[in-house]
Short mmCIF file of C-alpha atoms in Angstrom, two decimals:
data_model
loop_
_atom_site.label_atom_id
_atom_site.label_comp_id
_atom_site.label_asym_id
_atom_site.label_seq_id
_atom_site.Cartn_x
_atom_site.Cartn_y
_atom_site.Cartn_z
CA MET A 934 43.92 -72.68 -0.21
CA LYS A 935 45.19 -74.86 -3.04
CA THR A 936 42.75 -77.29 -4.62
CA ASN A 937 43.63 -80.43 -6.50
CA ILE A 938 41.86 -80.91 -9.84
CA CYS A 939 40.81 -84.36 -8.59
CA ASP A 940 38.72 -82.66 -5.89
CA TYR A 941 36.18 -81.50 -8.48
CA ASP A 942 33.30 -83.45 -9.95
CA VAL A 943 33.85 -84.36 -13.60
CA PHE A 944 30.97 -84.79 -16.04
CA PHE A 945 31.02 -86.35 -19.48
CA LEU A 946 28.35 -84.64 -21.61
CA SER A 947 27.18 -86.74 -24.52
CA PHE A 948 24.24 -86.86 -26.88
CA ASP A 949 24.73 -88.40 -30.31
CA GLU A 950 28.49 -88.23 -30.84
CA PRO A 951 29.69 -91.19 -32.95
CA LYS A 952 32.54 -92.16 -30.58
CA LYS A 953 30.88 -91.25 -27.28
CA GLU A 954 31.12 -94.77 -25.81
CA GLU A 955 34.83 -95.05 -26.64
CA TYR A 956 35.54 -91.56 -25.25
CA TRP A 957 33.49 -92.24 -22.11
CA ALA A 958 35.50 -95.43 -21.46
CA ASN A 959 38.71 -93.44 -21.94
CA LEU A 960 37.63 -90.81 -19.40
CA GLN A 961 36.58 -93.48 -16.89
CA ALA A 962 40.03 -95.03 -17.11
CA ILE A 963 41.64 -91.68 -16.35
CA ALA A 964 39.06 -90.24 -13.92
CA PRO A 965 37.01 -93.09 -12.44
CA TRP A 966 34.97 -90.65 -10.32
CA ALA A 967 33.58 -89.04 -13.50
CA GLN A 968 29.82 -89.02 -14.01
CA ARG A 969 27.92 -89.06 -17.26
CA VAL A 970 25.08 -86.88 -18.49
CA ASP A 971 23.79 -88.42 -21.72
CA GLY A 972 20.87 -87.63 -23.98
CA VAL A 973 19.81 -84.31 -22.46
CA LYS A 974 18.52 -82.03 -25.22
CA GLY A 975 20.16 -78.63 -25.29
CA PHE A 976 23.66 -77.74 -24.22
CA ASP A 977 22.38 -75.37 -21.54
CA ASN A 978 20.04 -78.04 -20.15
CA ALA A 979 22.88 -80.57 -20.04
CA HIS A 980 25.06 -78.17 -18.05
CA LYS A 981 22.19 -77.47 -15.67
CA LYS A 982 21.83 -81.22 -15.11
CA CYS A 983 25.52 -81.39 -14.20
CA ALA A 984 25.00 -78.57 -11.70
CA GLU A 985 22.08 -80.47 -10.14
CA LEU A 986 24.18 -83.63 -9.79
CA SER A 987 27.38 -81.98 -8.65
CA SER A 988 28.46 -82.27 -5.05
CA THR A 989 31.27 -79.71 -5.50
CA ASP A 990 31.00 -75.92 -5.87
CA ARG A 991 32.63 -76.17 -9.28
CA PHE A 992 32.87 -78.98 -11.78
CA ILE A 993 34.64 -79.95 -14.98
CA THR A 994 32.80 -80.90 -18.15
CA VAL A 995 34.14 -83.02 -20.97
CA ASP A 996 32.23 -82.90 -24.23
CA GLY A 997 31.29 -86.25 -25.76
CA ASP A 998 33.44 -85.71 -28.84
CA ASN A 999 36.66 -85.12 -26.89
CA LEU A 1000 39.42 -87.29 -25.50
CA VAL A 1001 41.07 -85.87 -22.39
CA ASP A 1002 44.77 -85.35 -21.93
CA GLU A 1003 45.71 -87.60 -19.01
CA SER A 1004 48.23 -85.02 -17.75
CA PHE A 1005 45.30 -82.66 -16.95
CA PHE A 1006 44.43 -84.89 -14.03
#
């Protein structure tokens, strides 16, 4: 069975990145279903929070210091 990338939950993981608000707005424009996990201490803890919130078996994470390539979606 083929799955479309848009069928997965997307999470924006941010903490104290200087451009996190700009990059979050960029992701929202490209993937409006994206969710945000912000301010969770520890990379492992942040990923666990995503797993708790996810409604799909797998999910995509975008680090808070990254802009996404629109063609990915």
